[in-house]
Amino acid sequence: MMRKKAILSSWLWLAAALVLSACGSGYSLRGGVIEPPKFAPDFTLTDQNGRAFRLSDQRGKIVLIFFGYSACPNVCPVSVAQMAAARRELLQEANDVQGVFVTIDPERDSQSRLQRYMSVFDPTFLGLRGSDDELQSVMKAYGVTAVRKEEPNSALGYSIDHSAFIYVIDRTGRLREIMPYGLQVDDLVNDVRFYVHEKG
Amino acid sequence: MIGRVWFLWVVVGLWALAGCSASANSGASASAGPIQVSNAWMRPAVGMEEAQPDAMATPVGASAALMASAANDVAYMTLRNTGQTPDRLVGARSEAANAVELHIEEQKGDMMQMRPVDGIAVPAYGEVKLEPGGFHLMLIGLKRDLKVGDKVTIKIQFERAGEVEIQAEVRAQ
Ligand SMILES: [Cu+2]
C-alpha cells in the first residue's frame, strides 16, 4: 500500500514536471532548438516577383527559410514541399506562416525560373535571389555551406553540395530552430504551432 | 439461338482482349527479357520557359546557357532481374526532356550531394530501387510542366536486356 502510494506520487511529480516544462520552453519541440534564441541575422534579397524582401519586415509572422537550388533532385523539393504541407495543415494559423526559399544558385535560378519553381509548392511562398556577394553574406550569417562541383560529363554542367536545414524564425525575429533534413511534416506542424501560439 | 450465343462470346472475347492490351500499355510495370521495371514515379515540376531569350542570343552548342533556364525533375523506380545473369542500367532518354542521366544522391554529414554515375547494377535474381536518397534518373531540361497524374514515357537502356519503355506517373510526393 505504501509502495503503491509512492509510485503514485512519483507519477504525480512526473506529470507536474511535464506540465511545468510545457509552460516553459519544453513543449516537446522536435527541431534543433536554439537556446537561448538569438536574433536572426537580417538581410534584404529580391523575391521571384522582383520585389525587395527584408527579413525584419516579416515581424509578426513565423518565417521558415530553406536554402537550396532548383536543379536539386530531392532534398530541396522535399523540404520546400514539407514547409508547404505544414502550412496547409495549420489551416487558420497558416496566415501566420511565411515560407521562404533562398537560392544558392543565382546563375541558373533566374527570377523567372524561381517564379515557375515556387509555383509548384505554395502560392504564398517566396523565392529569393541576389547577387553572389549578397547571397554569400546571407549564407555565411546562417551557416549555410554550399560547394559548387563541376560536372563536365553531365548536361547539368555543375551541381552544388549543400547543407539542408529549415530555419525557424519566430514573430519577434528570433532564430528559434535549425531543423535537420529528415524530419516529418508533423514535426514541422508541431513546432510551428507552438511558435504561433507563443505569447510575446 | 446458338448463333446468338456464339456472337455474344465473340464480343466478350474481343472486349477482354482489348482490356488486356490496354492494361499492358498503361500498367505500372514494363519488362524486357528477365528485367522488370515497376513503380516508376516522378514529382510535379515546371518545364522550361516558353521564351528563352538567353538561349536565343547564344550560339548553338552553348549548352550551359541553354541549361541556365532549364528545369529538371527526377524519376524513381524499382528494377528487378528475374534472370541468372547480372545486368546494368546504362542510359535513358525521354521525349519530355533534353537529356536523361543516371545519378546518385548522397548525404555526407550535413552535406547533400548529387553525382552522375556510369551505370546501375541489377544483380541476378535481385532488385535495385531507385529512390529518394539514392539512385535516380535525372530529367534535364523539361519540355513541359508535369502535374500530378501525368504520365511520362522514359526509355531506359540495359546492357544486356536492351531498351525498356516505361511510364512514370507524376505523384504529389
Ligand atoms: Cu540528379
Short mmCIF file of C-alpha atoms and ligand atoms in Angstrom, two decimals:
data_model
loop_
_atom_site.label_atom_id
_atom_site.label_comp_id
_atom_site.label_asym_id
_atom_site.label_seq_id
_atom_site.Cartn_x
_atom_site.Cartn_y
_atom_site.Cartn_z
CA MET A 1 0.00 0.00 0.00
CA MET A 2 2.76 2.40 0.95
CA ARG A 3 4.66 1.34 -2.13
CA LYS A 4 1.66 1.97 -4.35
CA LYS A 5 1.33 5.42 -2.86
CA ALA A 6 5.00 6.13 -3.52
CA ILE A 7 4.64 5.12 -7.14
CA LEU A 8 1.52 7.24 -7.47
CA SER A 9 3.23 10.27 -6.03
CA SER A 10 6.21 9.86 -8.31
CA TRP A 11 3.81 9.78 -11.27
CA LEU A 12 2.25 12.94 -9.98
CA TRP A 13 5.62 14.58 -9.77
CA LEU A 14 6.43 13.49 -13.28
CA ALA A 15 3.11 14.86 -14.54
CA ALA A 16 3.73 18.12 -12.72
CA ALA A 17 7.19 18.34 -14.22
CA LEU A 18 5.77 17.78 -17.69
CA VAL A 19 3.14 20.47 -17.18
CA LEU A 20 5.76 22.88 -15.89
CA SER A 21 8.12 22.21 -18.76
CA ALA A 22 5.26 22.71 -21.22
CA CYS A 23 4.70 26.15 -19.68
CA GLY A 24 8.38 26.88 -20.01
CA SER A 25 10.44 26.09 -23.06
CA GLY A 26 9.92 22.40 -23.49
CA TYR A 27 6.58 21.75 -25.24
CA SER A 28 8.33 18.78 -26.83
CA LEU A 29 9.82 20.64 -29.77
CA ARG A 30 11.23 18.37 -32.44
CA GLY A 31 13.70 20.51 -34.36
CA GLY A 32 17.15 21.61 -33.27
CA VAL A 33 16.14 24.23 -30.70
CA ILE A 34 18.48 27.19 -30.26
CA GLU A 35 18.86 28.04 -26.60
CA PRO A 36 18.97 30.87 -25.81
CA PRO A 37 17.41 32.16 -29.03
CA LYS A 38 19.26 34.95 -30.83
CA PHE A 39 18.04 37.44 -33.36
CA ALA A 40 18.06 36.03 -36.87
CA PRO A 41 20.58 37.97 -38.97
CA ASP A 42 18.64 40.49 -41.07
CA PHE A 43 19.02 40.59 -44.82
CA THR A 44 17.43 42.03 -47.94
CA LEU A 45 17.13 39.97 -51.13
CA THR A 46 14.82 40.07 -54.16
CA ASP A 47 11.79 37.79 -54.46
CA GLN A 48 10.53 35.99 -57.58
CA ASN A 49 8.23 38.92 -58.41
CA GLY A 50 11.09 41.39 -58.35
CA ARG A 51 10.15 42.89 -55.01
CA ALA A 52 12.60 43.52 -52.20
CA PHE A 53 12.27 41.12 -49.29
CA ARG A 54 13.62 42.26 -45.94
CA LEU A 55 13.53 39.68 -43.19
CA SER A 56 12.86 42.24 -40.46
CA ASP A 57 9.69 43.32 -42.33
CA GLN A 58 8.25 39.89 -41.53
CA ARG A 59 7.86 40.55 -37.80
CA GLY A 60 4.57 39.11 -36.61
CA LYS A 61 4.94 36.02 -38.77
CA ILE A 62 6.71 32.74 -38.28
CA VAL A 63 9.26 32.55 -41.08
CA LEU A 64 10.56 29.24 -42.42
CA ILE A 65 13.68 29.55 -44.56
CA PHE A 66 15.30 26.89 -46.73
CA PHE A 67 18.47 27.43 -48.76
CA GLY A 68 18.69 25.33 -51.92
CA TYR A 69 18.69 25.33 -55.72
CA SER A 70 16.04 24.43 -58.23
CA ALA A 71 18.15 21.80 -60.03
CA CYS A 72 18.48 19.92 -56.73
CA PRO A 73 16.98 16.44 -57.21
CA ASN A 74 15.30 15.52 -53.97
CA VAL A 75 16.28 17.24 -50.74
CA CYS A 76 15.26 20.75 -51.85
CA PRO A 77 11.85 19.93 -53.36
CA VAL A 78 11.07 17.63 -50.41
CA SER A 79 11.99 20.29 -47.84
CA VAL A 80 10.02 23.08 -49.52
CA ALA A 81 7.09 20.72 -50.11
CA GLN A 82 7.17 19.84 -46.40
CA MET A 83 7.06 23.52 -45.50
CA ALA A 84 4.08 23.93 -47.85
CA ALA A 85 2.32 20.85 -46.45
CA ALA A 86 2.87 22.09 -42.90
CA ARG A 87 1.35 25.46 -43.80
CA ARG A 88 -1.68 23.72 -45.34
CA GLU A 89 -2.15 21.61 -42.21
CA LEU A 90 -2.02 24.64 -39.96
CA LEU A 91 -5.29 25.90 -41.51
CA GLN A 92 -6.35 29.03 -39.62
CA GLU A 93 -2.81 29.62 -38.40
CA ALA A 94 -1.50 29.38 -41.97
CA ASN A 95 -1.61 33.14 -42.49
CA ASP A 96 0.92 33.50 -39.68
CA VAL A 97 3.49 31.47 -41.61
CA GLN A 98 5.77 32.73 -44.37
CA GLY A 99 7.71 30.14 -46.35
CA VAL A 100 10.95 31.30 -47.96
CA PHE A 101 13.33 29.58 -50.38
CA VAL A 102 16.71 31.24 -50.87
CA THR A 103 18.61 30.07 -53.93
CA ILE A 104 22.26 29.20 -53.58
CA ASP A 105 22.44 29.03 -57.41
CA PRO A 106 21.58 32.52 -58.72
CA GLU A 107 23.33 31.72 -62.01
CA ARG A 108 20.65 29.20 -63.01
CA ASP A 109 17.85 30.33 -60.75
CA SER A 110 16.85 33.48 -62.58
CA GLN A 111 13.88 35.48 -61.36
CA SER A 112 11.56 33.86 -63.90
CA ARG A 113 12.93 30.42 -63.14
CA LEU A 114 12.23 30.98 -59.43
CA GLN A 115 8.75 32.20 -60.29
CA ARG A 116 8.00 28.93 -62.03
CA TYR A 117 9.78 26.81 -59.44
CA MET A 118 7.93 28.33 -56.47
CA SER A 119 4.55 27.90 -58.17
CA VAL A 120 4.85 24.14 -57.64
CA PHE A 121 4.74 24.46 -53.85
CA ASP A 122 2.62 27.23 -52.35
CA PRO A 123 1.39 30.46 -53.97
CA THR A 124 2.38 32.47 -50.89
CA PHE A 125 5.95 31.20 -50.68
CA LEU A 126 8.73 33.50 -51.76
CA GLY A 127 11.81 32.50 -53.76
CA LEU A 128 14.71 34.84 -53.10
CA ARG A 129 17.83 35.64 -55.02
CA GLY A 130 20.53 38.28 -55.04
CA SER A 131 24.00 38.98 -56.30
CA ASP A 132 26.74 36.50 -55.44
CA ASP A 133 28.03 38.86 -52.75
CA GLU A 134 24.60 39.41 -51.21
CA LEU A 135 23.88 35.69 -51.13
CA GLN A 136 27.32 34.82 -49.78
CA SER A 137 26.87 37.13 -46.83
CA VAL A 138 23.39 35.74 -46.03
CA MET A 139 24.66 32.18 -46.30
CA LYS A 140 27.60 32.98 -44.06
CA ALA A 141 25.34 34.59 -41.47
CA TYR A 142 23.18 31.45 -41.34
CA GLY A 143 26.00 28.94 -41.52
CA VAL A 144 24.89 27.56 -44.88
CA THR A 145 27.53 25.55 -46.70
CA ALA A 146 27.46 25.28 -50.50
CA VAL A 147 30.24 23.95 -52.67
CA ARG A 148 29.99 24.04 -56.45
CA LYS A 149 31.13 20.83 -58.18
CA GLU A 150 31.85 20.94 -61.90
CA GLU A 151 30.24 18.02 -63.77
CA PRO A 152 31.74 18.03 -67.28
CA ASN A 153 30.02 14.73 -68.10
CA SER A 154 26.56 15.96 -67.17
CA ALA A 155 24.15 18.21 -69.04
CA LEU A 156 23.77 20.00 -65.72
CA GLY A 157 27.28 21.40 -66.07
CA TYR A 158 27.65 21.59 -62.32
CA SER A 159 25.92 20.55 -59.12
CA ILE A 160 26.09 22.08 -55.66
CA ASP A 161 26.88 20.17 -52.49
CA HIS A 162 24.96 21.89 -49.74
CA SER A 163 23.62 21.78 -46.21
CA ALA A 164 19.85 21.39 -45.94
CA PHE A 165 18.28 22.88 -42.83
CA ILE A 166 14.96 24.59 -42.30
CA TYR A 167 15.47 27.76 -40.24
CA VAL A 168 12.54 28.68 -37.99
CA ILE A 169 12.20 32.35 -37.02
CA ASP A 170 9.57 33.50 -34.53
CA ARG A 171 7.25 36.53 -34.58
CA THR A 172 9.82 38.71 -32.87
CA GLY A 173 12.53 37.89 -35.37
CA ARG A 174 14.49 35.47 -33.24
CA LEU A 175 16.01 32.34 -34.74
CA ARG A 176 14.49 29.52 -32.70
CA GLU A 177 15.27 26.30 -34.56
CA ILE A 178 17.52 24.81 -37.16
CA MET A 179 15.69 21.70 -38.33
CA PRO A 180 17.76 18.92 -39.83
CA TYR A 181 16.72 17.22 -43.06
CA GLY A 182 14.59 14.11 -42.48
CA LEU A 183 12.02 15.46 -40.04
CA GLN A 184 8.39 14.84 -40.94
CA VAL A 185 5.65 17.34 -41.78
CA ASP A 186 4.08 16.53 -38.39
CA ASP A 187 7.23 17.70 -36.63
CA LEU A 188 7.18 20.96 -38.52
CA VAL A 189 3.46 21.48 -37.80
CA ASN A 190 4.02 20.68 -34.12
CA ASP A 191 6.83 23.18 -33.69
CA VAL A 192 5.38 25.97 -35.83
CA ARG A 193 2.08 25.71 -33.96
CA PHE A 194 4.00 26.25 -30.73
CA TYR A 195 5.58 29.46 -32.03
CA VAL A 196 2.27 30.68 -33.49
CA HIS A 197 0.57 30.45 -30.09
CA GLU A 198 3.51 31.51 -28.02
CA LYS A 199 2.93 34.67 -26.03
CA GLY A 200 5.35 37.53 -26.79
CA MET B 1 -30.23 -19.16 -80.62
CA ILE B 2 -26.86 -20.87 -80.88
CA GLY B 3 -25.77 -18.22 -83.36
CA ARG B 4 -26.66 -15.52 -80.92
CA VAL B 5 -24.69 -17.07 -78.05
CA TRP B 6 -21.72 -17.52 -80.33
CA PHE B 7 -21.88 -13.86 -81.28
CA LEU B 8 -22.02 -12.87 -77.61
CA TRP B 9 -18.92 -14.87 -76.81
CA VAL B 10 -17.01 -13.21 -79.60
CA VAL B 11 -17.97 -9.80 -78.24
CA VAL B 12 -16.94 -10.77 -74.71
CA GLY B 13 -13.69 -12.21 -76.04
CA LEU B 14 -12.84 -9.08 -78.01
CA TRP B 15 -13.67 -6.90 -75.05
CA ALA B 16 -11.39 -8.97 -72.81
CA LEU B 17 -8.58 -8.76 -75.35
CA ALA B 18 -8.96 -5.01 -75.63
CA GLY B 19 -8.89 -4.79 -71.86
CA CYS B 20 -5.69 -6.82 -71.72
CA SER B 21 -3.80 -4.76 -74.24
CA ALA B 22 -4.99 -1.51 -72.69
CA SER B 23 -3.81 -2.53 -69.24
CA ALA B 24 -0.47 -3.66 -70.67
CA ASN B 25 0.04 -0.17 -72.08
CA SER B 26 -1.00 1.86 -69.09
CA GLY B 27 0.18 -0.53 -66.41
CA ALA B 28 2.73 0.48 -63.81
CA SER B 29 5.26 -2.12 -64.88
CA ALA B 30 7.17 -2.98 -68.03
CA SER B 31 9.71 -5.63 -68.89
CA ALA B 32 12.35 -6.77 -71.35
CA GLY B 33 13.70 -10.30 -71.05
CA PRO B 34 14.37 -11.02 -67.39
CA ILE B 35 14.25 -7.32 -66.43
CA GLN B 36 11.07 -5.95 -64.86
CA VAL B 37 10.54 -2.30 -64.08
CA SER B 38 7.81 -1.23 -61.68
CA ASN B 39 6.57 1.66 -59.56
CA ALA B 40 8.07 4.40 -61.71
CA TRP B 41 7.18 7.85 -60.43
CA MET B 42 8.20 11.49 -60.50
CA ARG B 43 7.30 14.69 -58.70
CA PRO B 44 5.38 17.64 -60.12
CA ALA B 45 7.68 20.12 -61.82
CA VAL B 46 7.64 23.07 -64.15
CA GLY B 47 9.10 22.90 -67.62
CA MET B 48 11.47 25.30 -69.28
CA GLU B 49 10.26 28.79 -70.00
CA GLU B 50 8.48 29.15 -73.33
CA ALA B 51 10.53 32.17 -74.23
CA GLN B 52 14.26 31.67 -73.86
CA PRO B 53 15.91 34.94 -74.78
CA ASP B 54 19.17 33.75 -73.19
CA ALA B 55 19.23 30.67 -75.36
CA MET B 56 18.29 32.60 -78.50
CA ALA B 57 21.10 35.05 -78.03
CA THR B 58 23.68 32.33 -77.52
CA PRO B 59 25.42 30.41 -80.29
CA VAL B 60 24.20 26.86 -80.83
CA GLY B 61 26.12 24.43 -78.66
CA ALA B 62 26.41 26.76 -75.69
CA SER B 63 24.64 24.22 -73.56
CA ALA B 64 25.46 25.98 -70.30
CA ALA B 65 23.37 28.98 -71.31
CA LEU B 66 20.58 26.70 -72.50
CA MET B 67 20.63 24.90 -69.20
CA ALA B 68 20.66 28.19 -67.36
CA SER B 69 16.95 28.41 -67.92
CA ALA B 70 16.29 24.70 -67.86
CA ALA B 71 14.05 22.86 -65.48
CA ASN B 72 14.67 19.37 -64.17
CA ASP B 73 12.91 16.51 -62.47
CA VAL B 74 13.81 13.15 -61.04
CA ALA B 75 12.35 9.69 -61.75
CA TYR B 76 12.36 6.81 -59.30
CA MET B 77 11.51 3.13 -59.91
CA THR B 78 12.24 -0.46 -58.98
CA LEU B 79 14.40 -2.61 -61.30
CA ARG B 80 14.09 -6.36 -60.92
CA ASN B 81 16.19 -9.03 -62.55
CA THR B 82 14.47 -12.43 -62.68
CA GLY B 83 17.36 -13.96 -64.63
CA GLN B 84 20.58 -15.66 -63.64
CA THR B 85 22.83 -13.06 -65.30
CA PRO B 86 23.59 -9.69 -63.75
CA ASP B 87 22.60 -6.69 -65.85
CA ARG B 88 23.22 -2.96 -65.73
CA LEU B 89 21.12 0.11 -66.42
CA VAL B 90 23.38 2.22 -68.62
CA GLY B 91 21.30 5.02 -70.09
CA ALA B 92 17.91 6.63 -70.57
CA ARG B 93 16.02 9.08 -72.78
CA SER B 94 12.63 10.69 -72.83
CA GLU B 95 10.58 12.85 -75.14
CA ALA B 96 9.85 15.01 -72.11
CA ALA B 97 13.42 16.22 -71.51
CA ASN B 98 16.54 17.34 -73.36
CA ALA B 99 18.63 14.74 -71.56
CA VAL B 100 18.15 11.93 -69.06
CA GLU B 101 21.09 10.92 -66.87
CA LEU B 102 21.79 8.33 -64.19
CA HIS B 103 22.65 9.99 -60.89
CA ILE B 104 23.20 9.16 -57.28
CA GLU B 105 22.32 11.36 -54.33
CA GLU B 106 24.29 11.03 -51.13
CA GLN B 107 24.35 12.59 -47.70
CA LYS B 108 27.83 13.19 -46.23
CA GLY B 109 27.35 14.52 -42.74
CA ASP B 110 25.24 17.64 -43.14
CA MET B 111 26.07 17.91 -46.84
CA MET B 112 23.76 16.74 -49.60
CA GLN B 113 25.33 15.93 -52.92
CA MET B 114 24.49 14.51 -56.33
CA ARG B 115 26.82 12.89 -58.86
CA PRO B 116 26.39 11.27 -62.27
CA VAL B 117 27.07 7.51 -62.41
CA ASP B 118 28.05 5.35 -65.41
CA GLY B 119 25.59 2.59 -64.66
CA ILE B 120 23.37 0.99 -62.05
CA ALA B 121 23.94 -2.74 -61.46
CA VAL B 122 20.92 -5.03 -61.24
CA PRO B 123 22.13 -8.29 -59.65
CA ALA B 124 21.00 -11.73 -60.82
CA TYR B 125 17.73 -12.74 -59.13
CA GLY B 126 17.82 -9.39 -57.37
CA GLU B 127 16.39 -5.93 -57.45
CA VAL B 128 17.59 -2.38 -57.05
CA LYS B 129 15.44 0.53 -56.04
CA LEU B 130 15.90 3.99 -57.48
CA GLU B 131 14.53 6.01 -54.58
CA PRO B 132 14.89 9.29 -52.69
CA GLY B 133 18.31 9.45 -51.07
CA GLY B 134 19.92 7.15 -53.63
CA PHE B 135 19.94 6.43 -57.36
CA HIS B 136 17.65 8.39 -59.65
CA LEU B 137 17.10 9.24 -63.28
CA MET B 138 17.63 12.96 -63.77
CA LEU B 139 15.48 14.52 -66.49
CA ILE B 140 17.30 17.66 -67.52
CA GLY B 141 15.60 20.42 -69.48
CA LEU B 142 11.94 19.52 -69.08
CA LYS B 143 9.96 20.36 -72.19
CA ARG B 144 6.63 20.69 -70.41
CA ASP B 145 5.07 21.11 -66.99
CA LEU B 146 4.42 17.90 -65.08
CA LYS B 147 1.28 17.79 -62.98
CA VAL B 148 0.00 15.15 -60.58
CA GLY B 149 -1.48 12.28 -62.59
CA ASP B 150 0.56 12.96 -65.75
CA LYS B 151 2.47 10.09 -67.34
CA VAL B 152 5.97 10.47 -68.70
CA THR B 153 7.39 7.98 -71.18
CA ILE B 154 11.03 7.13 -70.50
CA LYS B 155 13.12 4.62 -72.43
CA ILE B 156 15.74 3.05 -70.25
CA GLN B 157 18.66 1.09 -71.66
CA PHE B 158 20.13 -2.06 -70.13
CA GLU B 159 23.46 -3.54 -71.12
CA ARG B 160 22.01 -7.00 -71.80
CA ALA B 161 18.21 -6.74 -71.81
CA GLY B 162 18.18 -3.76 -74.17
CA GLU B 163 15.66 -0.96 -74.06
CA VAL B 164 12.55 -0.90 -71.88
CA GLU B 165 9.85 1.71 -72.33
CA ILE B 166 8.28 2.75 -69.06
CA GLN B 167 5.60 5.16 -67.93
CA ALA B 168 6.48 7.22 -64.87
CA GLU B 169 3.49 8.61 -63.02
CA VAL B 170 3.65 12.10 -61.54
CA ARG B 171 2.71 11.90 -57.87
CA ALA B 172 2.19 14.52 -55.16
CA GLN B 173 5.12 13.13 -53.15
CU CU C 1 20.40 14.13 -60.20
#
